[in-house]
Coordinates of C-alpha atoms and ligand atoms in Angstrom, one line a residue:
Chain A
M287 CA -20.0 10.6 -7.3
N288 CA -23.7 10.3 -6.2
Q289 CA -22.9 6.6 -5.4
I290 CA -20.7 7.6 -2.5
Q291 CA -23.4 7.8 0.1
P292 CA -24.8 4.2 -0.2
Y293 CA -21.2 3.0 -0.6
V294 CA -20.0 4.7 2.6
R295 CA -23.1 3.4 4.4
S296 CA -22.4 -0.1 3.3
L297 CA -18.9 0.2 4.7
A298 CA -20.2 1.5 8.0
D299 CA -22.6 -1.5 8.1
K300 CA -19.7 -3.8 7.5
Y301 CA -17.1 -2.3 9.9
G302 CA -19.4 -0.6 12.5
R303 CA -19.9 3.0 13.5
E304 CA -17.6 3.2 16.5
R305 CA -14.6 5.6 16.3
E306 CA -12.3 2.6 16.1
C307 CA -13.9 1.7 12.8
L308 CA -12.8 4.9 11.1
L309 CA -9.4 3.7 9.8
P310 CA -10.7 0.4 8.4
I311 CA -13.4 2.3 6.5
L312 CA -11.0 4.9 5.2
Q313 CA -8.5 2.2 4.2
E314 CA -11.1 0.4 2.2
I315 CA -12.3 3.6 0.4
V316 CA -8.7 4.3 -0.6
A317 CA -8.2 0.7 -1.8
T318 CA -11.2 0.8 -4.1
E319 CA -11.5 4.5 -5.1
H320 CA -7.8 5.3 -5.1
V321 CA -8.5 8.6 -3.3
L322 CA -10.2 9.8 -0.2
S323 CA -12.4 12.6 -1.7
Q324 CA -13.9 15.4 0.4
D325 CA -17.4 14.0 -0.4
A326 CA -16.4 10.6 0.9
M327 CA -14.9 12.1 4.1
V328 CA -18.1 14.1 4.7
E329 CA -20.2 11.0 4.3
V330 CA -18.0 9.0 6.7
A331 CA -18.2 11.8 9.2
K332 CA -22.0 11.7 9.0
E333 CA -22.2 7.9 9.4
L334 CA -19.8 7.8 12.3
N335 CA -21.2 11.0 13.9
L336 CA -17.9 12.8 13.8
S337 CA -17.1 16.3 12.5
A338 CA -15.7 16.4 8.9
A339 CA -12.6 18.1 10.3
E340 CA -12.0 15.2 12.7
V341 CA -12.1 12.7 9.8
Y342 CA -9.8 14.9 7.7
G343 CA -7.5 15.4 10.6
T344 CA -7.1 11.7 11.1
A345 CA -6.8 10.8 7.4
S346 CA -4.1 13.4 6.8
F347 CA -1.9 11.9 9.4
Y348 CA -1.4 8.7 7.4
S349 CA 0.7 8.7 4.3
F350 CA -1.3 5.8 2.7
L351 CA -4.6 7.6 3.0
N352 CA -4.2 9.9 0.1
T353 CA -6.6 12.8 -0.1
K354 CA -5.4 13.7 -3.7
P355 CA -6.4 11.5 -6.6
H356 CA -4.0 8.6 -7.3
G357 CA -3.7 6.3 -10.2
K358 CA -5.2 2.8 -10.2
Y359 CA -1.7 1.5 -9.5
V360 CA 0.3 3.3 -6.9
I361 CA 4.0 2.5 -7.2
R362 CA 6.0 3.1 -4.0
V363 CA 9.8 2.7 -4.4
C364 CA 11.8 2.3 -1.2
K365 CA 14.2 5.1 -0.6
S366 CA 15.7 4.1 2.7
I367 CA 19.5 3.8 2.9
V368 CA 20.0 0.2 1.8
A369 CA 17.8 0.8 -1.2
E370 CA 19.9 3.8 -2.1
M371 CA 23.1 1.7 -1.8
K372 CA 21.7 -1.0 -4.0
G373 CA 20.6 1.2 -7.0
K374 CA 17.3 2.7 -6.2
K375 CA 18.1 5.7 -8.4
E376 CA 18.4 3.6 -11.6
I377 CA 15.0 2.1 -10.7
V378 CA 13.3 5.4 -10.3
D379 CA 14.9 6.8 -13.4
K380 CA 13.7 3.8 -15.4
L381 CA 10.1 4.2 -14.0
C382 CA 10.1 7.9 -14.9
D383 CA 11.4 7.1 -18.3
I384 CA 8.8 4.5 -19.1
L385 CA 5.8 6.2 -17.5
K386 CA 6.9 9.7 -18.6
I387 CA 6.2 11.2 -15.2
R388 CA 8.2 12.4 -12.3
V389 CA 8.1 11.2 -8.7
G390 CA 4.9 12.4 -7.1
E391 CA 3.0 12.5 -10.4
T392 CA 0.2 10.4 -12.0
T393 CA 0.1 9.3 -15.7
P394 CA -2.5 11.3 -17.7
D395 CA -4.5 8.1 -18.3
G396 CA -4.9 7.8 -14.5
R397 CA -3.3 4.4 -14.3
F398 CA 0.0 4.9 -12.5
T399 CA 1.2 7.1 -9.6
L400 CA 4.9 7.1 -8.8
L401 CA 6.0 7.7 -5.2
E402 CA 9.0 7.1 -3.0
T403 CA 8.5 5.8 0.5
N404 CA 10.5 4.8 3.6
D405 CA 11.6 1.2 4.3
I406 CA 8.9 -1.3 3.2
G407 CA 10.4 -4.3 5.0
W408 CA 12.6 -5.8 2.2
S409 CA 16.0 -4.3 2.9
D410 CA 17.6 -7.7 2.3
Q411 CA 16.3 -7.8 -1.3
E412 CA 16.9 -4.2 -2.5
P413 CA 16.0 -2.4 -4.6
S414 CA 12.4 -3.0 -3.8
M415 CA 9.0 -1.4 -4.4
L416 CA 5.3 -1.9 -3.8
I417 CA 2.7 -1.7 -6.5
N418 CA -0.5 -1.3 -4.6
E419 CA 0.0 -4.0 -1.9
K420 CA 2.2 -6.2 -3.9
P421 CA 6.0 -6.2 -3.2
Y422 CA 8.6 -6.5 -5.9
T423 CA 12.2 -7.1 -4.9
Y424 CA 15.7 -7.5 -6.3
L425 CA 14.7 -5.0 -9.0
T426 CA 16.7 -4.2 -12.1
P427 CA 15.9 -1.7 -14.8
E428 CA 15.2 -4.7 -17.1
K429 CA 12.7 -6.1 -14.6
I430 CA 11.0 -2.8 -14.3
V431 CA 10.3 -2.9 -18.0
Q432 CA 8.7 -6.3 -17.7
I433 CA 6.7 -5.5 -14.6
I434 CA 5.2 -2.3 -16.0
A435 CA 4.5 -3.9 -19.4
G436 CA 2.5 -6.6 -17.5
Y437 CA 0.4 -4.0 -15.8
Q438 CA -0.1 -2.1 -19.0
A439 CA -1.0 -5.2 -21.0
N440 CA -3.8 -6.5 -18.9
G441 CA -4.1 -4.2 -16.0
K442 CA -3.1 -7.1 -13.8
S443 CA 0.1 -8.9 -13.2
N444 CA 0.7 -12.0 -11.2
N445 CA 3.9 -13.3 -12.7
H446 CA 6.6 -11.1 -11.3
Q447 CA 6.2 -11.4 -7.5
Q448 CA 9.6 -12.0 -5.9
I449 CA 8.8 -13.6 -2.6
N450 CA 10.8 -16.7 -2.0
Chain B
M1 CA 32.4 -6.4 30.1
A2 CA 31.1 -9.9 29.8
P3 CA 33.3 -12.2 27.7
S4 CA 32.3 -12.8 24.2
N5 CA 30.0 -15.7 23.5
G6 CA 31.4 -16.2 20.0
L7 CA 28.9 -16.4 17.2
K8 CA 26.4 -19.2 17.7
R9 CA 23.7 -19.9 15.2
V10 CA 20.4 -21.3 16.5
D11 CA 17.3 -22.6 14.8
V12 CA 14.4 -22.5 17.2
I13 CA 12.2 -19.7 15.9
F14 CA 11.7 -21.1 12.4
G15 CA 12.5 -24.7 13.6
A16 CA 10.1 -27.4 12.7
Y17 CA 7.7 -27.0 15.6
A18 CA 4.7 -25.0 14.3
S19 CA 1.5 -26.7 15.2
T20 CA -1.7 -25.9 13.4
K21 CA -3.4 -27.7 16.2
Y22 CA -2.1 -25.3 18.8
L23 CA -0.9 -28.0 21.1
I24 CA 1.3 -25.7 23.3
L25 CA -1.7 -23.5 23.9
Q26 CA -3.8 -26.6 24.8
K27 CA -1.2 -27.6 27.3
S28 CA -0.8 -24.1 28.7
I29 CA -4.4 -23.3 29.4
R30 CA -4.5 -26.3 31.7
R31 CA -1.6 -24.8 33.8
E32 CA -1.8 -22.3 36.6
K33 CA -1.6 -18.7 35.3
Q34 CA 0.8 -17.7 38.0
E35 CA 3.1 -20.5 37.1
I36 CA 3.3 -19.5 33.4
I37 CA 4.0 -15.9 34.4
Q38 CA 6.7 -17.1 36.8
D39 CA 8.2 -19.1 33.9
I40 CA 8.3 -16.1 31.6
I41 CA 9.9 -14.0 34.4
D42 CA 12.5 -16.8 35.2
S43 CA 13.4 -17.2 31.5
G44 CA 14.7 -13.6 31.5
L45 CA 12.9 -12.9 28.3
R46 CA 13.0 -9.3 27.3
G47 CA 11.0 -7.6 24.6
R48 CA 12.2 -8.1 21.1
G49 CA 10.8 -4.8 19.7
G50 CA 13.9 -2.8 20.7
A51 CA 13.3 -1.4 24.2
G52 CA 13.8 -4.7 26.0
F53 CA 11.4 -4.5 28.8
P54 CA 11.1 -7.8 30.8
T55 CA 8.1 -9.6 29.3
G56 CA 7.2 -11.6 32.3
L57 CA 6.9 -8.4 34.4
K58 CA 4.7 -6.8 31.8
W59 CA 2.3 -9.8 31.8
K60 CA 2.3 -9.9 35.6
F61 CA 1.4 -6.2 35.9
A62 CA -1.4 -6.7 33.4
A63 CA -2.7 -9.8 35.1
A64 CA -2.8 -8.0 38.4
Q65 CA -5.0 -5.1 37.1
P66 CA -8.6 -5.3 38.2
G67 CA -11.5 -5.7 35.8
N68 CA -12.2 -8.2 33.1
E69 CA -11.9 -6.0 30.0
K70 CA -8.2 -6.4 29.0
Y71 CA -6.5 -6.6 25.6
V72 CA -3.5 -8.2 24.0
I73 CA -1.9 -6.5 21.0
C74 CA 0.8 -7.8 18.8
N75 CA 3.0 -5.1 17.4
A76 CA 3.6 -6.0 13.8
D77 CA 4.3 -2.5 12.6
E78 CA 8.0 -3.3 11.9
G79 CA 8.9 0.1 10.5
E80 CA 12.5 0.5 11.6
P81 CA 14.7 0.9 8.6
G82 CA 16.7 -2.3 8.0
T83 CA 14.2 -4.5 10.0
F84 CA 12.4 -7.3 8.3
K85 CA 12.5 -10.3 10.7
D86 CA 8.9 -10.0 11.8
R87 CA 8.0 -10.3 8.1
E88 CA 9.6 -13.8 8.1
I89 CA 7.8 -14.9 11.3
L90 CA 4.5 -13.6 9.9
M91 CA 5.0 -15.4 6.6
K92 CA 6.5 -18.6 7.8
V93 CA 5.4 -19.4 11.4
P94 CA 2.4 -17.2 12.3
Q95 CA 1.0 -20.1 14.4
K96 CA 3.9 -19.6 16.9
M97 CA 3.1 -15.9 17.3
I98 CA -0.7 -16.5 17.5
S99 CA -0.1 -19.2 20.1
G100 CA 2.1 -16.8 22.2
M101 CA -0.6 -14.1 22.0
A102 CA -3.2 -16.6 23.1
I103 CA -1.1 -17.7 26.1
C104 CA -0.7 -14.1 27.1
A105 CA -4.5 -13.5 26.8
Y106 CA -5.0 -16.6 29.0
V107 CA -2.7 -15.4 31.8
I108 CA -3.8 -11.8 31.9
G109 CA -7.5 -12.7 31.4
A110 CA -8.2 -11.1 28.0
T111 CA -10.8 -12.3 25.5
K112 CA -9.9 -10.0 22.7
A113 CA -6.6 -9.6 20.9
Y114 CA -5.3 -7.7 17.9
I115 CA -2.5 -7.9 15.4
Y116 CA -1.5 -4.4 14.3
L117 CA 0.1 -5.0 10.9
R118 CA 1.9 -2.3 9.0
G119 CA 0.1 -1.2 5.7
E120 CA 3.2 -2.3 3.7
Y121 CA 2.4 -5.9 4.7
Q122 CA -1.1 -5.8 3.4
F123 CA -0.1 -8.6 0.9
M124 CA 0.1 -11.0 3.9
V125 CA -3.5 -10.5 5.0
P126 CA -5.2 -13.4 3.1
D127 CA -2.8 -16.0 4.6
L128 CA -2.8 -14.5 8.1
Q129 CA -6.6 -14.3 8.1
M130 CA -6.7 -18.0 7.0
E131 CA -4.5 -18.9 10.0
L132 CA -6.6 -16.8 12.3
D133 CA -9.7 -18.6 11.1
N134 CA -8.0 -21.9 11.8
F135 CA -7.0 -20.6 15.3
H136 CA -10.5 -19.6 16.1
E137 CA -11.7 -23.1 15.2
Q138 CA -9.1 -24.7 17.3
A139 CA -9.8 -22.4 20.2
R140 CA -13.5 -23.2 20.0
E141 CA -12.7 -26.9 20.3
M142 CA -10.6 -26.2 23.4
N143 CA -13.4 -24.1 24.8
F144 CA -11.0 -21.3 25.0
D145 CA -12.6 -17.8 24.5
L146 CA -10.4 -15.5 22.5
T147 CA -11.0 -13.5 19.3
I148 CA -8.0 -12.2 17.4
E149 CA -8.5 -9.4 14.9
L150 CA -6.2 -7.9 12.3
R151 CA -5.9 -4.1 12.2
M152 CA -3.9 -2.3 9.5
G153 CA -1.5 0.6 9.7
S154 CA -1.4 3.1 7.0
G155 CA 2.2 4.1 6.4
A156 CA 3.3 5.9 9.6
Y157 CA 6.5 4.7 11.4
V158 CA 5.6 6.4 14.7
C159 CA 2.6 4.1 15.0
G160 CA 5.0 1.4 16.0
E161 CA 5.4 3.2 19.3
E162 CA 3.0 1.4 21.6
T163 CA 0.8 4.3 22.7
A164 CA 0.7 5.8 19.1
L165 CA -0.3 2.3 18.0
I166 CA -3.2 2.3 20.5
E167 CA -4.3 5.8 19.4
S168 CA -4.3 4.5 15.8
M169 CA -6.3 1.4 16.7
E170 CA -8.8 3.7 18.4
G171 CA -9.3 5.4 15.0
K172 CA -7.2 8.6 15.7
R173 CA -4.0 10.2 14.5
G174 CA -1.1 8.1 15.6
E175 CA 0.3 10.5 18.1
P176 CA 2.1 9.1 21.1
R177 CA 0.6 9.6 24.5
N178 CA 2.4 10.7 27.7
K179 CA 3.7 7.8 29.8
P180 CA 2.8 7.0 32.5
P181 CA 0.1 5.7 32.5
F182 CA 1.6 2.8 30.7
P183 CA -0.6 0.6 28.5
V184 CA -0.6 -2.3 31.0
V185 CA -2.6 0.1 33.2
E186 CA -4.4 2.2 30.7
G187 CA -4.1 1.0 27.1
F188 CA -6.7 0.3 24.4
H189 CA -10.0 1.9 25.3
G190 CA -8.3 2.9 28.6
K191 CA -8.1 -0.7 29.7
P192 CA -5.1 -2.8 30.7
T193 CA -3.3 -3.8 27.5
V194 CA -0.2 -5.9 26.8
V195 CA 1.7 -4.7 23.7
N196 CA 4.5 -7.0 22.6
N197 CA 6.5 -7.5 19.5
V198 CA 5.9 -10.4 17.1
E199 CA 9.1 -12.1 18.0
T200 CA 8.5 -11.7 21.8
F201 CA 5.2 -13.7 21.5
V202 CA 7.1 -16.4 19.5
N203 CA 9.6 -16.6 22.3
A204 CA 7.0 -16.8 25.0
N205 CA 5.4 -19.7 23.2
M206 CA 8.8 -21.3 22.9
I207 CA 9.4 -21.0 26.6
C208 CA 6.1 -22.8 27.2
R209 CA 7.2 -25.5 24.9
I210 CA 10.8 -26.2 25.8
G211 CA 10.7 -24.9 29.4
V212 CA 12.8 -22.3 31.2
E213 CA 15.8 -24.6 31.7
E214 CA 16.3 -25.2 28.0
F215 CA 15.6 -21.6 27.1
I216 CA 18.2 -20.1 29.4
K217 CA 20.9 -22.3 27.9
L218 CA 20.7 -19.9 25.0
G219 CA 22.4 -16.5 25.2
T220 CA 24.1 -14.8 28.2
Q221 CA 23.2 -13.9 31.8
D222 CA 21.7 -10.5 30.7
S223 CA 20.5 -11.6 27.3
R224 CA 18.6 -14.8 27.5
G225 CA 17.5 -16.7 24.4
S226 CA 18.2 -16.3 20.7
K227 CA 17.4 -13.3 18.5
L228 CA 16.5 -12.8 14.9
F229 CA 18.8 -10.4 13.1
S230 CA 17.8 -8.5 10.0
I231 CA 21.1 -8.3 8.1
S232 CA 21.4 -6.0 5.2
G233 CA 23.7 -3.6 3.3
D234 CA 27.2 -4.6 2.2
T235 CA 27.0 -8.2 3.1
P236 CA 27.0 -11.4 1.0
K237 CA 24.6 -12.9 3.4
A238 CA 21.7 -10.5 3.6
G239 CA 18.6 -12.0 5.2
V240 CA 17.2 -13.1 8.5
H241 CA 19.6 -15.0 10.8
E242 CA 18.9 -16.4 14.2
L243 CA 21.8 -16.0 16.6
E244 CA 22.5 -16.2 20.3
L245 CA 22.6 -12.9 22.0
G246 CA 25.8 -11.7 23.7
M247 CA 28.2 -12.0 20.7
K248 CA 31.0 -9.6 19.9
L249 CA 30.4 -7.4 17.0
S250 CA 33.8 -8.4 15.6
D251 CA 32.6 -12.0 15.5
F252 CA 29.5 -10.9 13.7
V253 CA 31.4 -8.9 11.1
A254 CA 33.8 -11.8 10.5
E255 CA 30.8 -13.9 9.6
F256 CA 28.6 -11.4 7.8
G257 CA 31.0 -8.7 6.5
D258 CA 32.5 -8.4 3.0
D259 CA 36.1 -8.1 4.3
D260 CA 35.8 -4.3 3.9
T261 CA 33.3 -3.4 6.6
K262 CA 33.7 0.1 7.8
A263 CA 30.8 0.5 10.1
V264 CA 27.7 -1.4 11.4
Q265 CA 24.5 0.4 12.2
V266 CA 23.0 -1.5 15.1
G267 CA 19.3 -1.1 15.7
G268 CA 18.2 0.8 12.6
A269 CA 18.0 4.5 12.1
A270 CA 17.1 4.8 15.8
G271 CA 20.1 2.8 16.8
F272 CA 23.9 3.4 17.0
C273 CA 26.6 3.4 14.4
V274 CA 29.7 1.4 15.5
P275 CA 32.9 2.2 13.6
R276 CA 35.5 -0.5 12.8
K277 CA 37.8 0.4 15.7
K278 CA 35.0 -0.5 18.2
F279 CA 33.9 -3.8 16.7
D280 CA 36.0 -5.7 19.1
S281 CA 34.8 -4.0 22.2
T282 CA 31.1 -4.0 21.3
I283 CA 28.8 -6.8 22.7
I284 CA 25.4 -7.2 21.0
G285 CA 22.9 -7.8 23.7
F286 CA 21.3 -6.1 26.7
E287 CA 24.7 -6.0 28.5
G288 CA 26.2 -4.0 25.7
M289 CA 24.3 -2.7 22.8
P290 CA 20.7 -3.8 22.7
T291 CA 18.9 -4.0 19.4
G292 CA 15.6 -4.9 17.8
G293 CA 17.8 -6.9 15.4
S294 CA 18.5 -4.5 12.5
M295 CA 22.1 -4.8 11.4
M296 CA 23.1 -2.6 8.4
L297 CA 26.7 -3.1 7.2
F298 CA 28.6 -0.4 5.3
N299 CA 31.9 -0.9 3.5
S300 CA 34.6 1.6 2.8
S301 CA 32.9 2.8 -0.4
R302 CA 30.1 4.3 1.5
S303 CA 29.8 7.9 2.6
M304 CA 28.7 8.2 6.2
Y305 CA 27.4 11.7 5.5
H306 CA 25.1 10.1 3.0
V307 CA 24.0 7.5 5.5
L308 CA 23.2 10.1 8.2
H309 CA 21.5 12.4 5.7
N310 CA 19.2 9.5 4.7
Y311 CA 18.4 8.7 8.4
L312 CA 17.6 12.4 9.2
E313 CA 15.3 12.7 6.2
F314 CA 13.5 9.7 7.5
F315 CA 13.1 11.1 11.0
E316 CA 12.1 14.5 9.6
E317 CA 9.3 12.9 7.6
E318 CA 8.2 10.5 10.2
S319 CA 8.1 12.8 13.2
C320 CA 4.5 13.2 14.2
G321 CA 5.1 16.9 14.9
Q322 CA 3.4 16.8 18.2
C323 CA 6.3 18.2 20.2
T324 CA 8.6 21.0 19.3
P325 CA 12.0 19.5 20.2
C326 CA 11.5 16.6 17.8
R327 CA 9.6 18.5 15.0
V328 CA 12.0 21.4 14.8
G329 CA 15.0 19.4 15.9
C330 CA 14.8 16.9 13.1
Q331 CA 14.5 19.7 10.6
Q332 CA 17.4 21.7 12.0
L333 CA 19.8 18.7 12.2
L334 CA 19.1 18.0 8.5
L335 CA 19.5 21.6 7.4
G336 CA 22.5 21.9 9.6
I337 CA 24.6 19.1 8.2
E338 CA 23.6 20.2 4.7
A339 CA 24.9 23.8 5.5
I340 CA 28.1 22.4 6.8
K341 CA 28.6 20.3 3.8
R342 CA 28.1 23.3 1.5
Q343 CA 30.5 25.2 3.7
E344 CA 27.9 27.8 4.6
R345 CA 28.5 26.9 8.2
P346 CA 31.9 26.3 9.9
A347 CA 32.8 22.9 11.1
S348 CA 32.4 24.0 14.7
Y349 CA 28.6 24.2 14.0
L350 CA 28.6 20.5 14.4
N351 CA 29.0 20.9 18.2
Q352 CA 25.9 23.0 18.3
L353 CA 24.0 20.3 16.4
L354 CA 25.3 17.7 18.8
K355 CA 24.0 19.8 21.7
L356 CA 20.6 20.1 19.9
S357 CA 20.4 16.3 19.5
E358 CA 21.2 15.9 23.3
T359 CA 18.3 18.3 24.0
M360 CA 16.0 16.3 21.8
K361 CA 16.9 13.2 23.8
I362 CA 15.8 14.8 27.0
A363 CA 12.9 16.9 25.9
S364 CA 11.1 14.8 23.3
K365 CA 7.9 13.1 24.2
C366 CA 8.5 9.7 22.7
G367 CA 11.2 7.3 21.6
L368 CA 11.3 8.7 18.1
G369 CA 12.6 12.1 19.0
Q370 CA 14.6 10.7 21.9
S371 CA 16.6 8.4 19.8
V372 CA 17.6 10.7 16.9
A373 CA 20.7 11.5 18.9
N374 CA 21.8 7.9 18.8
S375 CA 22.7 7.7 15.2
F376 CA 23.4 11.5 15.0
S377 CA 26.2 11.5 17.6
S378 CA 27.6 8.1 16.8
I379 CA 28.0 9.0 13.2
V380 CA 29.1 12.6 13.6
E381 CA 31.6 11.9 16.3
N382 CA 33.2 8.9 14.5
Y383 CA 33.3 10.4 11.0
V384 CA 33.8 14.2 11.5
E385 CA 35.9 14.6 8.3
E386 CA 33.2 13.0 6.2
M387 CA 30.7 15.5 7.6
I388 CA 32.8 18.5 6.6
Y389 CA 34.6 17.6 3.4
Ligands
LIG553 C1 9.1 5.4 17.0 C2 9.0 4.0 17.6 C3 8.7 3.0 16.7 C4 8.5 1.7 17.2 N1 8.2 0.7 16.3 C5 8.1 -0.6 16.8 C6 7.7 -1.6 15.9 O1 7.6 -1.4 14.7 N2 7.6 -2.9 16.4 C7 7.7 -3.1 17.8 O2 7.6 -4.3 18.2 N3 8.1 -2.1 18.6 C8 8.2 -0.9 18.2 N4 8.5 0.1 19.1 C9 8.6 -0.2 20.5 C10 7.2 -0.2 21.1 O3 6.9 1.1 21.6 C11 7.1 -1.2 22.3 O4 8.2 -0.9 23.2 C12 7.1 -2.6 21.9 O5 6.2 -2.9 21.0 C13 7.0 -3.5 23.2 O6 7.1 -4.8 22.8 P1 8.3 -5.7 23.3 O7 8.5 -5.5 24.8 O8 7.8 -7.1 23.0 O9 9.5 -5.4 22.5 C14 8.7 1.4 18.6 C15 9.0 2.5 19.4 C16 9.2 3.8 18.9 C17 9.5 4.9 19.9
LIG554 S1 9.1 12.9 19.9 FE1 8.6 13.3 17.7 S2 7.3 11.5 17.1 FE2 7.4 11.5 19.4 S3 5.6 12.7 20.0 FE3 7.3 14.2 19.8 S4 7.1 15.0 17.7 FE4 5.9 13.1 17.8
LIG555 S1 15.8 -0.2 2.9 FE1 14.2 -0.6 1.5 S2 12.9 -1.9 2.6 FE2 14.4 -1.5 4.0

C-alpha cells in the first residue's frame, strides 16, 4: 500500500496533471490494481490538485472504475436482450457452478469476479462475455469449462478468443 | 411515402480501397476547403450515429467559427444494444475512418483530434494505436499537422451522447450538457468541436474518393448513400451487412428473417418496435424510420413483455440520474409493467405509463430520456395482451 504514492506520481508524470488526464490515470490504476482504493484516489487528487470528493464523484460514475476490490480476472457476461435470447442464463449458471460464486461476487482466492453487463458489441455472436478486456463469443457451457480451466491453469489464456 | 427501393446490397465501406498511404487525404489537402465542404453538403450525407444531422452543415458551422483551437472527435462509443457495425470498421478498415477524421480536421482547421473508444473495445487498442502511428508518419511526410489520440470510455452508455462524451473527455462525470450551445460552437474545452460517428467519417472519406455523383447514386432522395446494418436476434444471417437506405422493412425481413418474424426493433433500445402488420408500410431511412443501424429480429417464440423489460432495465441502469423525468421515469416504467404483469395494477394503468413516457420525451434533458418512449409506446401499443397476461 505504501507503494501507492510513487505509483500514482509516475502515472501523473506519464499522462499529465490536467483535469482531462484524470480518467486515463484512473483507468490504468484499475487495470493494474483491480480496484480504485481510497488511498489511490486521495493520491490522485493530490497529484492533480483536485478534491478527493471530486475524484471519487467522477470515478463512481463509471461502471468499469470499480471502487470495491475485484478479482484479477473480471468476467462480464452480456445480459442485453439478444444475449438473453441466445442462452445467457446457461452461461451464467455454468460460471457460478464452476467458480462457486454468485453474480457480483469474487472467488475467495481473489482470482475471478463475476458480473453481468449491458451490450458489449457482439450481439451477432451471442452469448458473449469479456474477461478483462478480451471478448469471448458464441459461448456454450462446454466452452466456459475450457476457458476458465485455461485461466486457472496458467493464469493466462490466449487460445480461446473468438474473433473471426 | 416514397416507393420502396427493394433491397440492394452494396460493398463500399469494407470494399478493397483502404490505403495505408492515405492517398485520399493527400489528394484532399490540396483542394479548397470550401469545395470539400460543398461536396459533403451536396452528397446529402447525414450522421450515421442515429440522429442524422447533415454532416456537411456541421463541418461548415465548425469551419466558420473564429479562432484556431478546434477539435475533431470520432464517436466510437457504440453502446446502443444491438449495434456492432463500428466494431467492424474499427477492426477492418480503420484507415478509412482516420482519413475521414483528418479531412474533417483539414476543412475546419483543427490540429488535434480524438477517438473516444468504448471501454468494451479495449482489446482493439494495440492495433488502432499501430494504425495511428502509421497515420502520424504519413501525415508528417505530407507536412500535414494533425495529432490523433485515443481516449477510452469506462462502461457508461450515456457517454455516447456527444456532450456527455465531451464531459467525459474533460475528465468529468459523463453527464450531458444543455444544448445549445452545440459542440460545433462550444465543445471540447469550450472550443468548436465536430463530433461524428465512426461510419460518418468513413462516408465522408468515401465521398472524397468517389465524388458526389457516384455517392448519390446510392440510396434515395432523402437517404443518400449506403448504411451498415447490425443484424441480430432471430435471424440466420446475424452480422454486419451494408445495404442501400430507403428499403421496405418487408424486403429486409424477407432477406434476413427466419420465416417466423414477429417484430423488428429498429434502432436499438432507443428505437422503435415494428410489428409484422407494419413491415410493408415501413421504410428504413430518413424519409421513414431513421436508424443508427441496429436491427433486432424477434420471432413468434419471443415474449415482447420480456423484450421491453430488458430495455427498461437497461435504461434504468444507464440513466445518468441528472434530471428527474428520466431518473424517476425509467424506474416507474419498469416497476409499472412488473406490477401489471403480477396483476397488482389494472390493465388501464398502462395508459398512465404511456403518458409518463410522453412526459419523459418532452421533459428529459438528453436523448436517452427522450427516447425511452420510442420502444415503450411501440411495444406496449402493439402487444397490449402480452403486457397484461
Ligand atoms: C444516450 C445516447 C447515446 C449515444 N450513443 C452514441 C454512440 O455510441 N455513437 C454515436 O456515434 N452516436 C451516439 N449518440 C449520438 C451522438 O449524440 C451524436 O449525435 C453523434 O455522435 C453525432 O454524429 P453523427 O452526426 O455522425 O451521427 C448517442 C446519443 C444519445 C442520446
Ligand atoms: S435524460 Fe436521463 S441520461 Fe439524459 S441527462 Fe437526463 S437523467 Fe441523464
Ligand atoms: S446483446 Fe450482447 S453484445 Fe449486444
